[in-house]
Coordinates of N, CA, C and O in Angstrom, one line a residue:
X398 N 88.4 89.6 88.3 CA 87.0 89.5 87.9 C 86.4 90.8 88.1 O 86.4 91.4 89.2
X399 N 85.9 91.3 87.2 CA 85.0 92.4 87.6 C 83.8 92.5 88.1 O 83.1 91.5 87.7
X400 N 83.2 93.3 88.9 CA 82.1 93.4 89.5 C 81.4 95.0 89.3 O 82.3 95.8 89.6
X401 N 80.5 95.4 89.1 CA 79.9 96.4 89.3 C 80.8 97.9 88.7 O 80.6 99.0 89.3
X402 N 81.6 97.8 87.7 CA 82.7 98.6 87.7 C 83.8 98.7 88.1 O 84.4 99.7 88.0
X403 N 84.3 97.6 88.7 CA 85.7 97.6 89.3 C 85.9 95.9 89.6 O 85.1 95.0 89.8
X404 N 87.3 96.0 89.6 CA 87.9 94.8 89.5 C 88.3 94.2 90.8 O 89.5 94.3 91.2
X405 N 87.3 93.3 91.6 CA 87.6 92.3 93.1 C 89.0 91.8 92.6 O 89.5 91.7 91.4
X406 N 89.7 91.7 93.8 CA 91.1 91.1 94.1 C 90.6 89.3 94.2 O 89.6 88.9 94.8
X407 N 91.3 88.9 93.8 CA 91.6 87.4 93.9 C 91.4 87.0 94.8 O 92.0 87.7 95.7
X408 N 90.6 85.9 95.2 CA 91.2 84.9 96.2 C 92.0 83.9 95.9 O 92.2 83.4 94.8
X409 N 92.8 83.4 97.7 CA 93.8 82.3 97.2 C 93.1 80.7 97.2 O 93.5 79.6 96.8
X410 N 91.9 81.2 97.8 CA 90.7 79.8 98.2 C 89.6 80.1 96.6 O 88.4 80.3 96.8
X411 N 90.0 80.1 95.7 CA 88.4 79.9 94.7 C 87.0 79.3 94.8 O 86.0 79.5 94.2
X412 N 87.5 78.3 95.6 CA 86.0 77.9 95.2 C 85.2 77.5 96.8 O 84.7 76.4 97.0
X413 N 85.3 78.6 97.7 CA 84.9 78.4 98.7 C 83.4 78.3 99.2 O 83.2 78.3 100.4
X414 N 82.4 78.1 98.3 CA 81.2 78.0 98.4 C 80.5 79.8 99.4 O 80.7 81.0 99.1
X415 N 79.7 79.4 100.4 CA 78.5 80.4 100.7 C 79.5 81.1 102.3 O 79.6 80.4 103.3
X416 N 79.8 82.2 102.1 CA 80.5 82.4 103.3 C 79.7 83.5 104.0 O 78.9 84.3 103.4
X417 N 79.9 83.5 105.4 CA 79.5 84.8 106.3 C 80.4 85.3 106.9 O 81.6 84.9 106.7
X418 N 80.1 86.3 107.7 CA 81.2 87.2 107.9 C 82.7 85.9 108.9 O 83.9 85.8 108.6
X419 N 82.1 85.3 109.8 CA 83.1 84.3 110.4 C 83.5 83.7 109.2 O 84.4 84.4 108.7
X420 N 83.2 83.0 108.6 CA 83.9 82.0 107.8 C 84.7 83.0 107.0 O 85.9 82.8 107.0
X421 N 84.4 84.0 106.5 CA 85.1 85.1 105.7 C 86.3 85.5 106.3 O 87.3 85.5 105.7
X422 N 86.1 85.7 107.7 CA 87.4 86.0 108.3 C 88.6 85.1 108.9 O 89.6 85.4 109.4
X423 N 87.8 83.7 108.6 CA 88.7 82.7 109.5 C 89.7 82.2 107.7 O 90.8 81.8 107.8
X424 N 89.2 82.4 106.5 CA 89.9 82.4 105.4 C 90.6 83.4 104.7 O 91.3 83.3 103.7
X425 N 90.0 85.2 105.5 CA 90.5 86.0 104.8 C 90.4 86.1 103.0 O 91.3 86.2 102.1
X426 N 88.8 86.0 103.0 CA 88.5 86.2 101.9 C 88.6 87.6 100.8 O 87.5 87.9 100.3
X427 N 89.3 88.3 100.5 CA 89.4 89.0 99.9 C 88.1 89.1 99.0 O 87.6 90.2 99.3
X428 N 87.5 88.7 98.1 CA 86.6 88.8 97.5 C 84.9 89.2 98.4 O 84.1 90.0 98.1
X429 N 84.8 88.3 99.4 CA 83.7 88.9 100.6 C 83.7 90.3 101.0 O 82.7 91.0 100.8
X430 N 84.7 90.6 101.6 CA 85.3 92.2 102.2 C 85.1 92.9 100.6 O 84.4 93.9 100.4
X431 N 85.5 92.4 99.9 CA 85.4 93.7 98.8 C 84.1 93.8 98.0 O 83.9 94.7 97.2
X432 N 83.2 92.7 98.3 CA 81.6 92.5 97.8 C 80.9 94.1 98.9 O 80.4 95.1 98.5
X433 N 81.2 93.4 100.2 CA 80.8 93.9 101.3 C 80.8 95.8 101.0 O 79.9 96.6 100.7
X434 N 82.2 96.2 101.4 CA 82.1 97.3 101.2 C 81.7 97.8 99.8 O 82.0 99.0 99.7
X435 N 81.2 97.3 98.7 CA 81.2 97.9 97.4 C 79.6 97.3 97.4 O 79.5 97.5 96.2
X436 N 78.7 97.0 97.7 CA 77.2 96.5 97.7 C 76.7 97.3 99.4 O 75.6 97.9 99.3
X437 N 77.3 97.2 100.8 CA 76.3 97.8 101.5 C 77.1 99.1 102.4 O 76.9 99.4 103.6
X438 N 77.8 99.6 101.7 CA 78.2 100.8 102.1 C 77.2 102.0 101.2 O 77.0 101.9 100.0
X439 N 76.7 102.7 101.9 CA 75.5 103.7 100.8 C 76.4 104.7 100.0 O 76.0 105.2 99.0
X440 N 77.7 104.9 100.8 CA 78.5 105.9 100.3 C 80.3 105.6 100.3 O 81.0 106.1 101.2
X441 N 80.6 105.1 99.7 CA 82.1 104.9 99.7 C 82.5 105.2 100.8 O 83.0 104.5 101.7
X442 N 82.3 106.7 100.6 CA 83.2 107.5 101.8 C 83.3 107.1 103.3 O 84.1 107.5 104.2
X443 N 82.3 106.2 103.1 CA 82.0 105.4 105.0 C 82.9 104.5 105.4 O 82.8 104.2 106.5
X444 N 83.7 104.0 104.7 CA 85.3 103.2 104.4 C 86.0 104.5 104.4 O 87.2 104.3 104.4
X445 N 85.8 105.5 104.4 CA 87.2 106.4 104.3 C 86.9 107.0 105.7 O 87.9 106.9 106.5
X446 N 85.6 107.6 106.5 CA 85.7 107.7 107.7 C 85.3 106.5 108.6 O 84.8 106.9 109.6
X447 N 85.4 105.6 108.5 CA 85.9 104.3 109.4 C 87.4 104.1 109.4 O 88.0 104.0 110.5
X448 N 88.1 104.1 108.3 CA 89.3 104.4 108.3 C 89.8 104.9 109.4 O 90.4 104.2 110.2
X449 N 89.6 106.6 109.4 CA 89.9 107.7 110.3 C 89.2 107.1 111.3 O 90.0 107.2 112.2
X450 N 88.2 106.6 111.8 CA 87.4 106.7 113.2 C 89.0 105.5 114.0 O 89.4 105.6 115.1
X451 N 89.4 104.8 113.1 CA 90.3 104.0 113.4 C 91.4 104.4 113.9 O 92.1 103.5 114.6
X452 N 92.0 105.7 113.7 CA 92.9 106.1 113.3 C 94.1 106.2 112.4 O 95.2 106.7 112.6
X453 N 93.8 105.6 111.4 CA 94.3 105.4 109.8 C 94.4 107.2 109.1 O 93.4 107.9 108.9
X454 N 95.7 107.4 108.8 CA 95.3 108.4 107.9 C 96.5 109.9 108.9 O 97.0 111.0 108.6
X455 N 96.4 109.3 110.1 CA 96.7 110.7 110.8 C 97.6 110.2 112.2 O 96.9 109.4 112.9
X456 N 98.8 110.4 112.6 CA 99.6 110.7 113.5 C 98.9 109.8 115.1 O 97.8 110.2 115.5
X457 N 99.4 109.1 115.6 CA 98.8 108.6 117.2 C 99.3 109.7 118.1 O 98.5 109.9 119.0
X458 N 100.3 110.4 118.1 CA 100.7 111.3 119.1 C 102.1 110.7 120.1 O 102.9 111.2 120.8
X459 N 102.0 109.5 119.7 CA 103.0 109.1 120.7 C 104.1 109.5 120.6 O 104.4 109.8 119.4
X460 N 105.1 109.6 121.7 CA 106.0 110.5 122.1 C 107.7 109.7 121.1 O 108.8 109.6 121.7
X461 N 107.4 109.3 119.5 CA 108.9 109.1 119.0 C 108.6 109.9 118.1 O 107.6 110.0 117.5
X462 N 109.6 110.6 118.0 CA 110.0 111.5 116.6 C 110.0 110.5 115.3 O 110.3 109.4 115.0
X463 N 109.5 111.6 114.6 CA 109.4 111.3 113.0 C 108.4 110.1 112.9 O 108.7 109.2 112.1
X464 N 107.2 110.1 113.6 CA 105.7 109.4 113.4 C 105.4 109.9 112.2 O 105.7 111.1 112.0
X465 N 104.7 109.0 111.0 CA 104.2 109.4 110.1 C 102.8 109.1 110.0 O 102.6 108.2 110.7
X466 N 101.7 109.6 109.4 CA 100.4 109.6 109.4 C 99.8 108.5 108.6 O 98.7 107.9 108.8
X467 N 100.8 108.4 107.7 CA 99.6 107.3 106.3 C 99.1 107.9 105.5 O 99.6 109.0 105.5
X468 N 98.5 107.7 105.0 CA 96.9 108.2 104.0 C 95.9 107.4 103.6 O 96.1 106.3 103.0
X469 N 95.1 107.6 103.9 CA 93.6 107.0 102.9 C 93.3 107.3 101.5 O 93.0 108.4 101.0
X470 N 93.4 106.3 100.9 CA 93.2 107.1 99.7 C 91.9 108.2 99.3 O 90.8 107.5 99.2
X471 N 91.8 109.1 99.0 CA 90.1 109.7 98.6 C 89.5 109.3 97.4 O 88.3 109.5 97.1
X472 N 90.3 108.7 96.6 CA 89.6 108.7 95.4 C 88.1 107.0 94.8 O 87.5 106.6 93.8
X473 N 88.2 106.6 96.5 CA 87.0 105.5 96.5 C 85.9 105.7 96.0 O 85.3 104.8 95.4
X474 N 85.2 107.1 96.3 CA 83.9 107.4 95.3 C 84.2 107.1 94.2 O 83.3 106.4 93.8
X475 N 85.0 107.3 93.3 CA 84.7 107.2 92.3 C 85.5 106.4 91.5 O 85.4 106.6 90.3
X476 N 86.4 105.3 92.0 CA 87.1 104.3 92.0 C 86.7 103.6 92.2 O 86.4 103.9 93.4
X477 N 86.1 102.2 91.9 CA 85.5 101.0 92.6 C 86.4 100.2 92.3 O 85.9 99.1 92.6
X478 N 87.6 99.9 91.8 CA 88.6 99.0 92.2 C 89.1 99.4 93.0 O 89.1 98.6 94.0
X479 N 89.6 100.3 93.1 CA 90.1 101.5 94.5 C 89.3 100.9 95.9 O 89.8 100.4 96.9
X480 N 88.2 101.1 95.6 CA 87.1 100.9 96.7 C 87.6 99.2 97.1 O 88.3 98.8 98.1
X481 N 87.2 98.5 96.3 CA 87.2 97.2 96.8 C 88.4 96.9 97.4 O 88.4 96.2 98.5
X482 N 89.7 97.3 96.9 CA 91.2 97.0 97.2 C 91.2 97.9 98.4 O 91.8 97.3 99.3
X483 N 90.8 98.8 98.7 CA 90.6 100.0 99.9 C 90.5 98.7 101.0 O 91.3 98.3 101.7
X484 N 89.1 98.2 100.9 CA 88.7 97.5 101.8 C 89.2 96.0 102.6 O 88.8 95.5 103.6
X485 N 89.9 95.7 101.8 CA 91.0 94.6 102.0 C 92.4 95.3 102.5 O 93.3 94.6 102.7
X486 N 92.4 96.7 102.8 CA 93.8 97.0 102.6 C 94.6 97.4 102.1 O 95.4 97.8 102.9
X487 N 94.9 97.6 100.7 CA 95.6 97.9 99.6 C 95.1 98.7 99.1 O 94.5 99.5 99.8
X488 N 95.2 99.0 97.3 CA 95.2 100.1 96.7 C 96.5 101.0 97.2 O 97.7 100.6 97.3
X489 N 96.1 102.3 97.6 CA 97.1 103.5 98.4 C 96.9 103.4 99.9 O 97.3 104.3 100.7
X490 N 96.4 102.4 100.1 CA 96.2 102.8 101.6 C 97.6 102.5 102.2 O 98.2 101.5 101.9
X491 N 97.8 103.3 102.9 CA 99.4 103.6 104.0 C 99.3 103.4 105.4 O 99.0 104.4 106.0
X492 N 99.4 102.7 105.8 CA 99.1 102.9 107.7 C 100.4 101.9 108.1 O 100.8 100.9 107.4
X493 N 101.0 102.5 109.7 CA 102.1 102.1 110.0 C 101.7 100.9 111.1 O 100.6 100.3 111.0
X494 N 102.3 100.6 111.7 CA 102.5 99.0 112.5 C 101.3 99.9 113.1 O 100.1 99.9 112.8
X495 N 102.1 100.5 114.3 CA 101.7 100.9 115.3 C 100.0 101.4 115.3 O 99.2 101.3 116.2
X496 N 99.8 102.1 114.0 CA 98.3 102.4 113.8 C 97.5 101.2 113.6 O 96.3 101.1 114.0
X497 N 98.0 100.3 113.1 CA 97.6 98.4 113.3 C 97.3 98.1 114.3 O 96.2 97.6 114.6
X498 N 98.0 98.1 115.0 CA 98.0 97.7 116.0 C 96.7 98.5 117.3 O 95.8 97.9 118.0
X499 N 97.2 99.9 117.3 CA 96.1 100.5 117.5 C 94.8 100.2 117.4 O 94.0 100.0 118.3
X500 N 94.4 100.1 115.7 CA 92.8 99.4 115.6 C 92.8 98.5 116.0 O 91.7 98.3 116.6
X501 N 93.8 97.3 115.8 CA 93.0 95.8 116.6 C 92.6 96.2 118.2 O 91.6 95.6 118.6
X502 N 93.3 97.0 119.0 CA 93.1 97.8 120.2 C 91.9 98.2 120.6 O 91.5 98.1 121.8
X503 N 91.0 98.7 119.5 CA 90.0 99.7 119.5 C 89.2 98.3 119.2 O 88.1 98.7 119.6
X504 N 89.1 97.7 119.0 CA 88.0 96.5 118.5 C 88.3 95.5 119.6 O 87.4 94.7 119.9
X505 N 89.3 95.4 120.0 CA 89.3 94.3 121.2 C 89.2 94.8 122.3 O 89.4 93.9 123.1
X506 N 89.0 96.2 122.9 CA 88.7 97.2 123.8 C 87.1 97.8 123.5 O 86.7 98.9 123.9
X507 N 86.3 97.0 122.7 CA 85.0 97.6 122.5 C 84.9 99.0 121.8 O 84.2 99.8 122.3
X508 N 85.6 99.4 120.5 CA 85.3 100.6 120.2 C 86.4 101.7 120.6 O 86.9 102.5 119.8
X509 N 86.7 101.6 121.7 CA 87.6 102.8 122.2 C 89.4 102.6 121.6 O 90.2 101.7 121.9
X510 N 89.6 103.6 120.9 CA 90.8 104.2 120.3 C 91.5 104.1 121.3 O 91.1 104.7 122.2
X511 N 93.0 103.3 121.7 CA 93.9 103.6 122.5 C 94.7 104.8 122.2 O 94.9 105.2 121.0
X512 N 95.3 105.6 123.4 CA 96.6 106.6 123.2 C 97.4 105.6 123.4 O 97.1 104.7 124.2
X513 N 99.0 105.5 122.2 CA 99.6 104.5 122.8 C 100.5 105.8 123.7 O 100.4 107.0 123.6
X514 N 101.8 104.8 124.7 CA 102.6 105.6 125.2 C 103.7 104.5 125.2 O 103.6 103.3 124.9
X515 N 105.1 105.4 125.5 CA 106.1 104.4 125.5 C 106.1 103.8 126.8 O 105.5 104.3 127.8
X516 N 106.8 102.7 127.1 CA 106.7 102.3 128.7 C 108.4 101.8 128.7 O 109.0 101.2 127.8
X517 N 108.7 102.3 129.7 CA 109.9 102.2 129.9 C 110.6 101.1 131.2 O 111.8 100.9 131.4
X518 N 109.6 100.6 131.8 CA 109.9 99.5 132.4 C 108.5 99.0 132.9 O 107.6 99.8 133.1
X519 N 108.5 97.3 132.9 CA 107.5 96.7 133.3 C 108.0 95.9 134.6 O 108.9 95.1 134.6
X520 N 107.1 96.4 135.8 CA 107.3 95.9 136.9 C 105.8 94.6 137.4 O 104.6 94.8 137.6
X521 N 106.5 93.3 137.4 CA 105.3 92.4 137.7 C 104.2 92.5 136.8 O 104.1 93.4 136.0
X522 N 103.2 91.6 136.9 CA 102.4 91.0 135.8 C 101.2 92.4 136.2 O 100.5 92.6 137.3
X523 N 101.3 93.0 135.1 CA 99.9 94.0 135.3 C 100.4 95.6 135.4 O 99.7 96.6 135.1
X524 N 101.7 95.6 136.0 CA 101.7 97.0 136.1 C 103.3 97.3 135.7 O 104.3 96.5 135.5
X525 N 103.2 98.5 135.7 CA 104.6 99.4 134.7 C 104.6 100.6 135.1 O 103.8 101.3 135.7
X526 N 105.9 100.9 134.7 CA 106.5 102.1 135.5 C 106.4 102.9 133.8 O 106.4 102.3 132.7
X527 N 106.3 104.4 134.2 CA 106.6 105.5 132.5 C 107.7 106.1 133.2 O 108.4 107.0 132.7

């Protein structure tokens, strides 16, 4: 379906009536999320540094060889299919487990970006040896 210049991704629910942000996420509405970022973002680009504020796009640091970064795509300004698929995930967007993982971290930690580290043994409920 097109919207506004660019083409929303499908949903697997069509005819889900009036959703808000919960209901949106308890069905994973692809078409919501890509309304969202394509009507109240003022600037594309605020999906490309939320991205990064996430850590999407660039290396965690953690200590295994051959970590790769991802990419964001840049080209959302001026892509609005781009844009909408951006915001669901897709298009070019590249991010590894562990950067996944990371952001759910940062959102269920209030905001704050974890360093991950490796841990090499877990002693008793709560604490660990590096």
């Amino acid at each position: 379906q097109m919207y506004k210049g660019g083409r929303i991704p499908k949903s697997l629910h069509p005819n889900l009536g009036t959703l808000n942000l919960v209901s949106a996420l308890e069905v994973s509405s692809n078409p919501y999320f890509s309304i969202l970022a394509g009507d109240y973002l003022h600037d594309p680009m605020q999906l490309y540094s939320a991205a990064q504020d996430f850590g999407f796009g660039q290396k965690t640091a953690i200590a295994l060889p051959g970590e790769m970064s991802g990419s964001i795509p840049k080209d959302i300004a001026t892509n609005r299919t781009g844009l909408y698929s951006v915001a669901i995930g897709q298009h070019s967007l590249l991010t590894t487990p562990l950067q996944s993982a990371c952001m759910l971290s940062a959102i269920a930690n209030g905001g704050t970006l974890p360093s991950p580290r490796i841990v090499d043994l877990v002693v008793g409920k709560g604490h660990h040896l590096e």
